[in-house]
Amino acid sequence: EAGVAQSPRYKIIEKRQSVAFWCNPISGHATLYWYQQILGQGPKLLIQFQNNGVVDDSQLPKDRFSAERLKGVDSTLKIQPAKLEDSAVYLCASSPPGDYEGYEQYFGPGTRLTVT
Amino acid sequence: QKEVEQNSGPLSVPEGAIASLNCTYSDRGSQSFFWYRQYSGKSPELIMSIYSNGDKEDGRFTAQLNKASQYVSLLIRDSQPSDSATYLCAVTRDNNDMRFGAGTRLTVKP
């Protein structure tokens, strides 16, 4: 079974530029998550999708971050404009349907973003 | 008070010993608890999930949950150098809004 796919793996941009990340979840996984992990910290949830709909985006800085999940499969996360403090690893995760098993999240390799 | 607290470490144990990792959480409504392993430069990997009070064993790993004390732990028996990593505790109230601790860095010395 293929895992969660993400691209690009690395990205370096200057502040005030825009950037987009792509995620393809594990086949059959209805729930998709985007996390931000700053060095030395645990992942912080940015947004959670259930199929096409947003379940939780309470920690997404909506003035600069946006995310979409068209057709309930792939998802993109965008930052515009980027700030220095956005330098982090952006992780995508997905979970299968069902109780309990549906709570277990599987992570992609992440995108390491450096804002200069 | 952080929502999920872990000792940052580093925790150092000799090869073959038992490593004990601890985690406390603040939300009494939390229902699901997870341990993830994260090697340096890699993404988190799910090791254990636990949903009810008591112990859950999987190979060399045992997760322990005490909801009354709001405490969850992970024991690693017969620790190996390959177990050296950061271990993340994660907690969720339902299927939403998983909260992670900052992680405990474990080093297993040969």
mmCIF file with all atom_site columns, C-alpha atoms in Angstrom:
data_model
loop_
_atom_site.group_PDB
_atom_site.id
_atom_site.type_symbol
_atom_site.label_atom_id
_atom_site.label_alt_id
_atom_site.label_comp_id
_atom_site.label_asym_id
_atom_site.label_entity_id
_atom_site.label_seq_id
_atom_site.pdbx_PDB_ins_code
_atom_site.Cartn_x
_atom_site.Cartn_y
_atom_site.Cartn_z
_atom_site.occupancy
_atom_site.B_iso_or_equiv
_atom_site.pdbx_formal_charge
_atom_site.auth_seq_id
_atom_site.auth_comp_id
_atom_site.auth_asym_id
_atom_site.auth_atom_id
_atom_site.pdbx_PDB_model_num
ATOM 1   C CA . GLU A 1 1   ? 0.000   0.000  0.000  1.00 0.00 ? 1   GLU A CA 1
ATOM 2   C CA . ALA A 1 2   ? 1.441   3.350  -1.032 1.00 0.00 ? 2   ALA A CA 1
ATOM 3   C CA . GLY A 1 3   ? 1.885   5.885  1.732  1.00 0.00 ? 3   GLY A CA 1
ATOM 4   C CA . VAL A 1 4   ? 1.000   9.561  1.878  1.00 0.00 ? 4   VAL A CA 1
ATOM 5   C CA . ALA A 1 5   ? 2.763   11.449 -0.909 1.00 0.00 ? 5   ALA A CA 1
ATOM 6   C CA . GLN A 1 6   ? 3.916   15.059 -0.634 1.00 0.00 ? 6   GLN A CA 1
ATOM 7   C CA . SER A 1 7   ? 5.748   17.460 -2.896 1.00 0.00 ? 7   SER A CA 1
ATOM 8   C CA . PRO A 1 8   ? 8.003   19.264 -3.065 1.00 0.00 ? 8   PRO A CA 1
ATOM 9   C CA . ARG A 1 9   ? 10.278  17.829 -0.385 1.00 0.00 ? 9   ARG A CA 1
ATOM 10  C CA . TYR A 1 10  ? 12.218  21.061 0.052  1.00 0.00 ? 10  TYR A CA 1
ATOM 11  C CA . LYS A 1 11  ? 11.473  24.666 -0.788 1.00 0.00 ? 11  LYS A CA 1
ATOM 12  C CA . ILE A 1 12  ? 13.420  27.875 -0.202 1.00 0.00 ? 12  ILE A CA 1
ATOM 13  C CA . ILE A 1 13  ? 11.675  31.192 -0.798 1.00 0.00 ? 13  ILE A CA 1
ATOM 14  C CA . GLU A 1 14  ? 12.113  34.806 0.189  1.00 0.00 ? 14  GLU A CA 1
ATOM 15  C CA . LYS A 1 15  ? 9.737   36.495 2.592  1.00 0.00 ? 15  LYS A CA 1
ATOM 16  C CA . ARG A 1 16  ? 6.614   37.922 1.003  1.00 0.00 ? 16  ARG A CA 1
ATOM 17  C CA . GLN A 1 17  ? 6.720   35.300 -1.758 1.00 0.00 ? 17  GLN A CA 1
ATOM 18  C CA . SER A 1 18  ? 4.048   32.647 -2.110 1.00 0.00 ? 18  SER A CA 1
ATOM 19  C CA . VAL A 1 19  ? 4.411   28.868 -1.978 1.00 0.00 ? 19  VAL A CA 1
ATOM 20  C CA . ALA A 1 20  ? 2.171   25.852 -2.416 1.00 0.00 ? 20  ALA A CA 1
ATOM 21  C CA . PHE A 1 21  ? 2.428   22.301 -1.128 1.00 0.00 ? 21  PHE A CA 1
ATOM 22  C CA . TRP A 1 22  ? 0.681   19.242 -2.505 1.00 0.00 ? 22  TRP A CA 1
ATOM 23  C CA . CYS A 1 23  ? -0.505  16.095 -0.732 1.00 0.00 ? 23  CYS A CA 1
ATOM 24  C CA . ASN A 1 24  ? -1.998  12.827 -1.960 1.00 0.00 ? 24  ASN A CA 1
ATOM 25  C CA . PRO A 1 25  ? -3.363  10.684 0.912  1.00 0.00 ? 25  PRO A CA 1
ATOM 26  C CA . ILE A 1 26  ? -3.402  6.924  1.219  1.00 0.00 ? 26  ILE A CA 1
ATOM 27  C CA . SER A 1 27  ? -6.041  5.450  -1.075 1.00 0.00 ? 27  SER A CA 1
ATOM 28  C CA . GLY A 1 28  ? -9.384  5.166  0.680  1.00 0.00 ? 28  GLY A CA 1
ATOM 29  C CA . HIS A 1 29  ? -8.513  7.565  3.491  1.00 0.00 ? 29  HIS A CA 1
ATOM 30  C CA . ALA A 1 30  ? -11.327 10.066 3.835  1.00 0.00 ? 30  ALA A CA 1
ATOM 31  C CA . THR A 1 31  ? -9.700  12.337 6.404  1.00 0.00 ? 31  THR A CA 1
ATOM 32  C CA . LEU A 1 32  ? -6.710  14.504 5.561  1.00 0.00 ? 32  LEU A CA 1
ATOM 33  C CA . TYR A 1 33  ? -4.684  16.753 7.847  1.00 0.00 ? 33  TYR A CA 1
ATOM 34  C CA . TRP A 1 34  ? -2.070  19.455 7.390  1.00 0.00 ? 34  TRP A CA 1
ATOM 35  C CA . TYR A 1 35  ? 0.382   20.083 10.215 1.00 0.00 ? 35  TYR A CA 1
ATOM 36  C CA . GLN A 1 36  ? 3.167   22.591 10.802 1.00 0.00 ? 36  GLN A CA 1
ATOM 37  C CA . GLN A 1 37  ? 6.196   21.325 12.725 1.00 0.00 ? 37  GLN A CA 1
ATOM 38  C CA . ILE A 1 38  ? 8.719   23.905 13.873 1.00 0.00 ? 38  ILE A CA 1
ATOM 39  C CA . LEU A 1 39  ? 12.142  22.568 14.847 1.00 0.00 ? 39  LEU A CA 1
ATOM 40  C CA . GLY A 1 40  ? 12.104  21.191 18.382 1.00 0.00 ? 40  GLY A CA 1
ATOM 41  C CA . GLN A 1 41  ? 8.309   21.180 18.669 1.00 0.00 ? 41  GLN A CA 1
ATOM 42  C CA . GLY A 1 42  ? 5.565   18.694 18.056 1.00 0.00 ? 42  GLY A CA 1
ATOM 43  C CA . PRO A 1 43  ? 3.353   18.987 14.983 1.00 0.00 ? 43  PRO A CA 1
ATOM 44  C CA . LYS A 1 44  ? 0.588   21.590 15.187 1.00 0.00 ? 44  LYS A CA 1
ATOM 45  C CA . LEU A 1 45  ? -2.652  20.936 13.328 1.00 0.00 ? 45  LEU A CA 1
ATOM 46  C CA . LEU A 1 46  ? -3.440  23.605 10.733 1.00 0.00 ? 46  LEU A CA 1
ATOM 47  C CA . ILE A 1 47  ? -6.488  22.141 9.031  1.00 0.00 ? 47  ILE A CA 1
ATOM 48  C CA . GLN A 1 48  ? -8.467  18.900 8.875  1.00 0.00 ? 48  GLN A CA 1
ATOM 49  C CA . PHE A 1 49  ? -10.638 17.789 5.945  1.00 0.00 ? 49  PHE A CA 1
ATOM 50  C CA . GLN A 1 50  ? -13.291 15.088 5.933  1.00 0.00 ? 50  GLN A CA 1
ATOM 51  C CA . ASN A 1 51  ? -13.753 14.275 2.250  1.00 0.00 ? 51  ASN A CA 1
ATOM 52  C CA . ASN A 1 52  ? -14.237 17.728 0.670  1.00 0.00 ? 52  ASN A CA 1
ATOM 53  C CA . GLY A 1 53  ? -15.318 19.540 3.802  1.00 0.00 ? 53  GLY A CA 1
ATOM 54  C CA . VAL A 1 54  ? -13.304 21.355 6.447  1.00 0.00 ? 54  VAL A CA 1
ATOM 55  C CA . VAL A 1 55  ? -13.708 19.823 9.924  1.00 0.00 ? 55  VAL A CA 1
ATOM 56  C CA . ASP A 1 56  ? -11.288 22.050 11.834 1.00 0.00 ? 56  ASP A CA 1
ATOM 57  C CA . ASP A 1 57  ? -9.265  25.062 10.730 1.00 0.00 ? 57  ASP A CA 1
ATOM 58  C CA . SER A 1 58  ? -9.159  26.898 14.043 1.00 0.00 ? 58  SER A CA 1
ATOM 59  C CA . GLN A 1 59  ? -5.346  27.094 14.071 1.00 0.00 ? 59  GLN A CA 1
ATOM 60  C CA . LEU A 1 60  ? -4.909  28.063 10.424 1.00 0.00 ? 60  LEU A CA 1
ATOM 61  C CA . PRO A 1 61  ? -3.651  31.668 10.019 1.00 0.00 ? 61  PRO A CA 1
ATOM 62  C CA . LYS A 1 62  ? -6.290  32.523 7.504  1.00 0.00 ? 62  LYS A CA 1
ATOM 63  C CA . ASP A 1 63  ? -4.828  35.895 6.586  1.00 0.00 ? 63  ASP A CA 1
ATOM 64  C CA . ARG A 1 64  ? -1.974  34.130 4.799  1.00 0.00 ? 64  ARG A CA 1
ATOM 65  C CA . PHE A 1 65  ? -2.668  30.390 4.710  1.00 0.00 ? 65  PHE A CA 1
ATOM 66  C CA . SER A 1 66  ? -5.286  28.649 2.601  1.00 0.00 ? 66  SER A CA 1
ATOM 67  C CA . ALA A 1 67  ? -6.008  25.024 1.826  1.00 0.00 ? 67  ALA A CA 1
ATOM 68  C CA . GLU A 1 68  ? -8.345  23.109 -0.398 1.00 0.00 ? 68  GLU A CA 1
ATOM 69  C CA . ARG A 1 69  ? -9.223  19.527 -1.086 1.00 0.00 ? 69  ARG A CA 1
ATOM 70  C CA . LEU A 1 70  ? -11.038 19.257 -4.357 1.00 0.00 ? 70  LEU A CA 1
ATOM 71  C CA . LYS A 1 71  ? -12.798 15.975 -5.195 1.00 0.00 ? 71  LYS A CA 1
ATOM 72  C CA . GLY A 1 72  ? -12.015 14.630 -1.736 1.00 0.00 ? 72  GLY A CA 1
ATOM 73  C CA . VAL A 1 73  ? -8.583  13.251 -2.625 1.00 0.00 ? 73  VAL A CA 1
ATOM 74  C CA . ASP A 1 74  ? -5.563  15.508 -3.246 1.00 0.00 ? 74  ASP A CA 1
ATOM 75  C CA . SER A 1 75  ? -5.025  18.645 -1.229 1.00 0.00 ? 75  SER A CA 1
ATOM 76  C CA . THR A 1 76  ? -2.956  21.791 -1.561 1.00 0.00 ? 76  THR A CA 1
ATOM 77  C CA . LEU A 1 77  ? -1.785  24.157 1.163  1.00 0.00 ? 77  LEU A CA 1
ATOM 78  C CA . LYS A 1 78  ? -0.754  27.668 0.174  1.00 0.00 ? 78  LYS A CA 1
ATOM 79  C CA . ILE A 1 79  ? 1.058   30.433 1.991  1.00 0.00 ? 79  ILE A CA 1
ATOM 80  C CA . GLN A 1 80  ? 0.816   33.967 0.633  1.00 0.00 ? 80  GLN A CA 1
ATOM 81  C CA . PRO A 1 81  ? 2.755   36.027 1.591  1.00 0.00 ? 81  PRO A CA 1
ATOM 82  C CA . ALA A 1 82  ? 5.318   34.008 3.515  1.00 0.00 ? 82  ALA A CA 1
ATOM 83  C CA . LYS A 1 83  ? 6.963   35.284 6.686  1.00 0.00 ? 83  LYS A CA 1
ATOM 84  C CA . LEU A 1 84  ? 10.240  34.241 8.271  1.00 0.00 ? 84  LEU A CA 1
ATOM 85  C CA . GLU A 1 85  ? 8.359   32.464 11.063 1.00 0.00 ? 85  GLU A CA 1
ATOM 86  C CA . ASP A 1 86  ? 6.721   30.158 8.523  1.00 0.00 ? 86  ASP A CA 1
ATOM 87  C CA . SER A 1 87  ? 10.001  28.258 8.199  1.00 0.00 ? 87  SER A CA 1
ATOM 88  C CA . ALA A 1 88  ? 9.038   24.760 9.276  1.00 0.00 ? 88  ALA A CA 1
ATOM 89  C CA . VAL A 1 89  ? 8.238   21.282 8.025  1.00 0.00 ? 89  VAL A CA 1
ATOM 90  C CA . TYR A 1 90  ? 4.723   20.971 6.640  1.00 0.00 ? 90  TYR A CA 1
ATOM 91  C CA . LEU A 1 91  ? 3.332   17.513 7.192  1.00 0.00 ? 91  LEU A CA 1
ATOM 92  C CA . CYS A 1 92  ? 0.326   15.949 5.557  1.00 0.00 ? 92  CYS A CA 1
ATOM 93  C CA . ALA A 1 93  ? -1.399  13.007 7.219  1.00 0.00 ? 93  ALA A CA 1
ATOM 94  C CA . SER A 1 94  ? -4.416  10.870 6.476  1.00 0.00 ? 94  SER A CA 1
ATOM 95  C CA . SER A 1 95  ? -6.560  8.427  8.394  1.00 0.00 ? 95  SER A CA 1
ATOM 96  C CA . PRO A 1 96  ? -8.875  5.610  7.312  1.00 0.00 ? 96  PRO A CA 1
ATOM 97  C CA . PRO A 1 97  ? -12.624 5.536  7.895  1.00 0.00 ? 97  PRO A CA 1
ATOM 98  C CA . GLY A 1 98  ? -14.086 3.867  10.938 1.00 0.00 ? 98  GLY A CA 1
ATOM 99  C CA . ASP A 1 99  ? -14.066 4.258  14.672 1.00 0.00 ? 99  ASP A CA 1
ATOM 100 C CA . TYR A 1 100 ? -10.744 4.012  16.466 1.00 0.00 ? 100 TYR A CA 1
ATOM 101 C CA . GLU A 1 101 ? -8.834  2.946  13.361 1.00 0.00 ? 101 GLU A CA 1
ATOM 102 C CA . GLY A 1 102 ? -10.060 6.227  11.916 1.00 0.00 ? 102 GLY A CA 1
ATOM 103 C CA . TYR A 1 103 ? -8.259  8.130  14.620 1.00 0.00 ? 103 TYR A CA 1
ATOM 104 C CA . GLU A 1 104 ? -4.837  6.760  13.655 1.00 0.00 ? 104 GLU A CA 1
ATOM 105 C CA . GLN A 1 105 ? -3.007  9.184  11.426 1.00 0.00 ? 105 GLN A CA 1
ATOM 106 C CA . TYR A 1 106 ? -0.318  8.270  8.925  1.00 0.00 ? 106 TYR A CA 1
ATOM 107 C CA . PHE A 1 107 ? 2.141   10.929 7.889  1.00 0.00 ? 107 PHE A CA 1
ATOM 108 C CA . GLY A 1 108 ? 3.780   11.765 4.604  1.00 0.00 ? 108 GLY A CA 1
ATOM 109 C CA . PRO A 1 109 ? 7.490   12.655 4.334  1.00 0.00 ? 109 PRO A CA 1
ATOM 110 C CA . GLY A 1 110 ? 6.840   16.380 4.751  1.00 0.00 ? 110 GLY A CA 1
ATOM 111 C CA . THR A 1 111 ? 7.968   19.518 2.959  1.00 0.00 ? 111 THR A CA 1
ATOM 112 C CA . ARG A 1 112 ? 10.777  21.476 4.567  1.00 0.00 ? 112 ARG A CA 1
ATOM 113 C CA . LEU A 1 113 ? 10.184  25.190 3.952  1.00 0.00 ? 113 LEU A CA 1
ATOM 114 C CA . THR A 1 114 ? 12.870  27.789 4.509  1.00 0.00 ? 114 THR A CA 1
ATOM 115 C CA . VAL A 1 115 ? 11.877  31.451 4.287  1.00 0.00 ? 115 VAL A CA 1
ATOM 116 C CA . THR A 1 116 ? 14.812  33.864 3.937  1.00 0.00 ? 116 THR A CA 1
ATOM 117 C CA . GLN B 2 1   ? 0.031   24.828 31.192 1.00 0.00 ? 1   GLN B CA 1
ATOM 118 C CA . LYS B 2 2   ? 0.729   23.014 27.950 1.00 0.00 ? 2   LYS B CA 1
ATOM 119 C CA . GLU B 2 3   ? -2.020  20.732 26.721 1.00 0.00 ? 3   GLU B CA 1
ATOM 120 C CA . VAL B 2 4   ? 0.326   17.781 26.285 1.00 0.00 ? 4   VAL B CA 1
ATOM 121 C CA . GLU B 2 5   ? 3.532   17.720 28.306 1.00 0.00 ? 5   GLU B CA 1
ATOM 122 C CA . GLN B 2 6   ? 6.551   15.502 27.913 1.00 0.00 ? 6   GLN B CA 1
ATOM 123 C CA . ASN B 2 7   ? 10.046  15.633 29.332 1.00 0.00 ? 7   ASN B CA 1
ATOM 124 C CA . SER B 2 8   ? 12.221  16.883 26.488 1.00 0.00 ? 8   SER B CA 1
ATOM 125 C CA . GLY B 2 9   ? 15.123  14.671 27.510 1.00 0.00 ? 9   GLY B CA 1
ATOM 126 C CA . PRO B 2 10  ? 17.450  13.566 26.323 1.00 0.00 ? 10  PRO B CA 1
ATOM 127 C CA . LEU B 2 11  ? 16.744  10.234 27.963 1.00 0.00 ? 11  LEU B CA 1
ATOM 128 C CA . SER B 2 12  ? 19.714  7.924  27.714 1.00 0.00 ? 12  SER B CA 1
ATOM 129 C CA . VAL B 2 13  ? 19.516  4.187  28.407 1.00 0.00 ? 13  VAL B CA 1
ATOM 130 C CA . PRO B 2 14  ? 21.953  1.331  27.758 1.00 0.00 ? 14  PRO B CA 1
ATOM 131 C CA . GLU B 2 15  ? 21.182  -1.261 25.124 1.00 0.00 ? 15  GLU B CA 1
ATOM 132 C CA . GLY B 2 16  ? 18.921  -3.986 26.493 1.00 0.00 ? 16  GLY B CA 1
ATOM 133 C CA . ALA B 2 17  ? 17.414  -1.797 29.221 1.00 0.00 ? 17  ALA B CA 1
ATOM 134 C CA . ILE B 2 18  ? 13.829  -0.607 29.581 1.00 0.00 ? 18  ILE B CA 1
ATOM 135 C CA . ALA B 2 19  ? 13.140  2.928  28.392 1.00 0.00 ? 19  ALA B CA 1
ATOM 136 C CA . SER B 2 20  ? 10.215  4.684  30.077 1.00 0.00 ? 20  SER B CA 1
ATOM 137 C CA . LEU B 2 21  ? 8.617   7.680  28.395 1.00 0.00 ? 21  LEU B CA 1
ATOM 138 C CA . ASN B 2 22  ? 5.945   9.740  30.112 1.00 0.00 ? 22  ASN B CA 1
ATOM 139 C CA . CYS B 2 23  ? 3.238   12.140 29.018 1.00 0.00 ? 23  CYS B CA 1
ATOM 140 C CA . THR B 2 24  ? 0.564   14.145 30.829 1.00 0.00 ? 24  THR B CA 1
ATOM 141 C CA . TYR B 2 25  ? -2.386  15.945 29.282 1.00 0.00 ? 25  TYR B CA 1
ATOM 142 C CA . SER B 2 26  ? -4.723  18.661 30.476 1.00 0.00 ? 26  SER B CA 1
ATOM 143 C CA . ASP B 2 27  ? -8.012  17.944 28.673 1.00 0.00 ? 27  ASP B CA 1
ATOM 144 C CA . ARG B 2 28  ? -10.075 15.516 30.791 1.00 0.00 ? 28  ARG B CA 1
ATOM 145 C CA . GLY B 2 29  ? -12.321 14.882 27.791 1.00 0.00 ? 29  GLY B CA 1
ATOM 146 C CA . SER B 2 30  ? -9.480  13.287 25.836 1.00 0.00 ? 30  SER B CA 1
ATOM 147 C CA . GLN B 2 31  ? -10.395 9.856  24.582 1.00 0.00 ? 31  GLN B CA 1
ATOM 148 C CA . SER B 2 32  ? -7.647  8.637  22.262 1.00 0.00 ? 32  SER B CA 1
ATOM 149 C CA . PHE B 2 33  ? -3.932  8.515  22.900 1.00 0.00 ? 33  PHE B CA 1
ATOM 150 C CA . PHE B 2 34  ? -1.038  7.805  20.576 1.00 0.00 ? 34  PHE B CA 1
ATOM 151 C CA . TRP B 2 35  ? 2.710   7.387  20.560 1.00 0.00 ? 35  TRP B CA 1
ATOM 152 C CA . TYR B 2 36  ? 4.673   8.346  17.467 1.00 0.00 ? 36  TYR B CA 1
ATOM 153 C CA . ARG B 2 37  ? 8.369   7.808  16.785 1.00 0.00 ? 37  ARG B CA 1
ATOM 154 C CA . GLN B 2 38  ? 10.243  10.420 14.777 1.00 0.00 ? 38  GLN B CA 1
ATOM 155 C CA . TYR B 2 39  ? 13.758  9.890  13.539 1.00 0.00 ? 39  TYR B CA 1
ATOM 156 C CA . SER B 2 40  ? 15.804  12.999 12.863 1.00 0.00 ? 40  SER B CA 1
ATOM 157 C CA . GLY B 2 41  ? 14.772  14.573 9.572  1.00 0.00 ? 41  GLY B CA 1
ATOM 158 C CA . LYS B 2 42  ? 11.888  12.124 9.099  1.00 0.00 ? 42  LYS B CA 1
ATOM 159 C CA . SER B 2 43  ? 8.151   12.290 9.627  1.00 0.00 ? 43  SER B CA 1
ATOM 160 C CA . PRO B 2 44  ? 6.308   10.815 12.641 1.00 0.00 ? 44  PRO B CA 1
ATOM 161 C CA . GLU B 2 45  ? 5.547   7.101  12.535 1.00 0.00 ? 45  GLU B CA 1
ATOM 162 C CA . LEU B 2 46  ? 2.673   5.627  14.546 1.00 0.00 ? 46  LEU B CA 1
ATOM 163 C CA . ILE B 2 47  ? 3.848   3.073  17.128 1.00 0.00 ? 47  ILE B CA 1
ATOM 164 C CA . MET B 2 48  ? 0.933   2.588  19.506 1.00 0.00 ? 48  MET B CA 1
ATOM 165 C CA . SER B 2 49  ? -2.606  3.712  20.091 1.00 0.00 ? 49  SER B CA 1
ATOM 166 C CA . ILE B 2 50  ? -4.528  3.246  23.333 1.00 0.00 ? 50  ILE B CA 1
ATOM 167 C CA . TYR B 2 51  ? -8.118  4.101  24.130 1.00 0.00 ? 51  TYR B CA 1
ATOM 168 C CA . SER B 2 52  ? -8.953  2.587  27.528 1.00 0.00 ? 52  SER B CA 1
ATOM 169 C CA . ASN B 2 53  ? -7.315  2.516  30.935 1.00 0.00 ? 53  ASN B CA 1
ATOM 170 C CA . GLY B 2 54  ? -4.658  -0.103 31.493 1.00 0.00 ? 54  GLY B CA 1
ATOM 171 C CA . ASP B 2 55  ? -1.846  -1.573 29.485 1.00 0.00 ? 55  ASP B CA 1
ATOM 172 C CA . LYS B 2 56  ? -1.584  -2.416 25.810 1.00 0.00 ? 56  LYS B CA 1
ATOM 173 C CA . GLU B 2 57  ? 1.346   -4.462 24.578 1.00 0.00 ? 57  GLU B CA 1
ATOM 174 C CA . ASP B 2 58  ? 2.743   -4.762 21.064 1.00 0.00 ? 58  ASP B CA 1
ATOM 175 C CA . GLY B 2 59  ? 6.044   -6.565 20.779 1.00 0.00 ? 59  GLY B CA 1
ATOM 176 C CA . ARG B 2 60  ? 8.675   -4.692 22.789 1.00 0.00 ? 60  ARG B CA 1
ATOM 177 C CA . PHE B 2 61  ? 6.335   -1.727 23.315 1.00 0.00 ? 61  PHE B CA 1
ATOM 178 C CA . THR B 2 62  ? 3.786   -1.289 26.106 1.00 0.00 ? 62  THR B CA 1
ATOM 179 C CA . ALA B 2 63  ? 1.506   1.727  26.358 1.00 0.00 ? 63  ALA B CA 1
ATOM 180 C CA . GLN B 2 64  ? -0.082  2.515  29.715 1.00 0.00 ? 64  GLN B CA 1
ATOM 181 C CA . LEU B 2 65  ? -3.051  4.819  30.225 1.00 0.00 ? 65  LEU B CA 1
ATOM 182 C CA . ASN B 2 66  ? -4.475  6.272  33.439 1.00 0.00 ? 66  ASN B CA 1
ATOM 183 C CA . LYS B 2 67  ? -7.275  8.676  32.623 1.00 0.00 ? 67  LYS B CA 1
ATOM 184 C CA . ALA B 2 68  ? -7.896  9.581  36.267 1.00 0.00 ? 68  ALA B CA 1
ATOM 185 C CA . SER B 2 69  ? -4.322  10.834 36.547 1.00 0.00 ? 69  SER B CA 1
ATOM 186 C CA . GLN B 2 70  ? -4.327  12.143 32.957 1.00 0.00 ? 70  GLN B CA 1
ATOM 187 C CA . TYR B 2 71  ? -1.178  10.206 32.320 1.00 0.00 ? 71  TYR B CA 1
ATOM 188 C CA . VAL B 2 72  ? 0.020   8.020  29.472 1.00 0.00 ? 72  VAL B CA 1
ATOM 189 C CA . SER B 2 73  ? 3.355   6.264  29.179 1.00 0.00 ? 73  SER B CA 1
ATOM 190 C CA . LEU B 2 74  ? 5.345   4.144  26.764 1.00 0.00 ? 74  LEU B CA 1
ATOM 191 C CA . LEU B 2 75  ? 7.721   1.410  27.855 1.00 0.00 ? 75  LEU B CA 1
ATOM 192 C CA . ILE B 2 76  ? 10.290  0.034  25.443 1.00 0.00 ? 76  ILE B CA 1
ATOM 193 C CA . ARG B 2 77  ? 11.760  -3.288 26.574 1.00 0.00 ? 77  ARG B CA 1
ATOM 194 C CA . ASP B 2 78  ? 15.137  -4.586 25.402 1.00 0.00 ? 78  ASP B CA 1
ATOM 195 C CA . SER B 2 79  ? 15.991  -1.158 23.976 1.00 0.00 ? 79  SER B CA 1
ATOM 196 C CA . GLN B 2 80  ? 18.066  -1.174 20.810 1.00 0.00 ? 80  GLN B CA 1
ATOM 197 C CA . PRO B 2 81  ? 20.246  1.568  19.279 1.00 0.00 ? 81  PRO B CA 1
ATOM 198 C CA . SER B 2 82  ? 17.702  1.680  16.437 1.00 0.00 ? 82  SER B CA 1
ATOM 199 C CA . ASP B 2 83  ? 15.121  2.891  18.985 1.00 0.00 ? 83  ASP B CA 1
ATOM 200 C CA . SER B 2 84  ? 17.076  6.145  19.317 1.00 0.00 ? 84  SER B CA 1
ATOM 201 C CA . ALA B 2 85  ? 14.620  8.806  18.150 1.00 0.00 ? 85  ALA B CA 1
ATOM 202 C CA . THR B 2 86  ? 12.200  11.436 19.418 1.00 0.00 ? 86  THR B CA 1
ATOM 203 C CA . TYR B 2 87  ? 8.969   9.997  20.792 1.00 0.00 ? 87  TYR B CA 1
ATOM 204 C CA . LEU B 2 88  ? 5.859   12.135 20.430 1.00 0.00 ? 88  LEU B CA 1
ATOM 205 C CA . CYS B 2 89  ? 2.781   11.743 22.606 1.00 0.00 ? 89  CYS B CA 1
ATOM 206 C CA . ALA B 2 90  ? -0.494  12.760 20.929 1.00 0.00 ? 90  ALA B CA 1
ATOM 207 C CA . VAL B 2 91  ? -3.971  13.159 22.367 1.00 0.00 ? 91  VAL B CA 1
ATOM 208 C CA . THR B 2 92  ? -7.355  13.760 20.805 1.00 0.00 ? 92  THR B CA 1
ATOM 209 C CA . ARG B 2 93  ? -10.805 14.359 22.259 1.00 0.00 ? 93  ARG B CA 1
ATOM 210 C CA . ASP B 2 94  ? -12.530 12.695 19.342 1.00 0.00 ? 94  ASP B CA 1
ATOM 211 C CA . ASN B 2 95  ? -11.475 12.469 15.754 1.00 0.00 ? 95  ASN B CA 1
ATOM 212 C CA . ASN B 2 96  ? -10.618 16.132 15.650 1.00 0.00 ? 96  ASN B CA 1
ATOM 213 C CA . ASP B 2 97  ? -7.799  18.363 16.693 1.00 0.00 ? 97  ASP B CA 1
ATOM 214 C CA . MET B 2 98  ? -5.001  15.989 17.678 1.00 0.00 ? 98  MET B CA 1
ATOM 215 C CA . ARG B 2 99  ? -2.576  17.708 20.066 1.00 0.00 ? 99  ARG B CA 1
ATOM 216 C CA . PHE B 2 100 ? 1.067   16.685 20.190 1.00 0.00 ? 100 PHE B CA 1
ATOM 217 C CA . GLY B 2 101 ? 3.636   17.066 22.914 1.00 0.00 ? 101 GLY B CA 1
ATOM 218 C CA . ALA B 2 102 ? 7.048   18.465 22.042 1.00 0.00 ? 102 ALA B CA 1
ATOM 219 C CA . GLY B 2 103 ? 8.577   15.005 22.236 1.00 0.00 ? 103 GLY B CA 1
ATOM 220 C CA . THR B 2 104 ? 11.178  13.180 24.314 1.00 0.00 ? 104 THR B CA 1
ATOM 221 C CA . ARG B 2 105 ? 14.518  12.464 22.705 1.00 0.00 ? 105 ARG B CA 1
ATOM 222 C CA . LEU B 2 106 ? 15.702  8.917  23.485 1.00 0.00 ? 106 LEU B CA 1
ATOM 223 C CA . THR B 2 107 ? 19.249  7.714  23.024 1.00 0.00 ? 107 THR B CA 1
ATOM 224 C CA . VAL B 2 108 ? 20.061  4.016  23.390 1.00 0.00 ? 108 VAL B CA 1
ATOM 225 C CA . LYS B 2 109 ? 23.770  3.487  23.907 1.00 0.00 ? 109 LYS B CA 1
ATOM 226 C CA . PRO B 2 110 ? 25.400  0.261  22.647 1.00 0.00 ? 110 PRO B CA 1
#
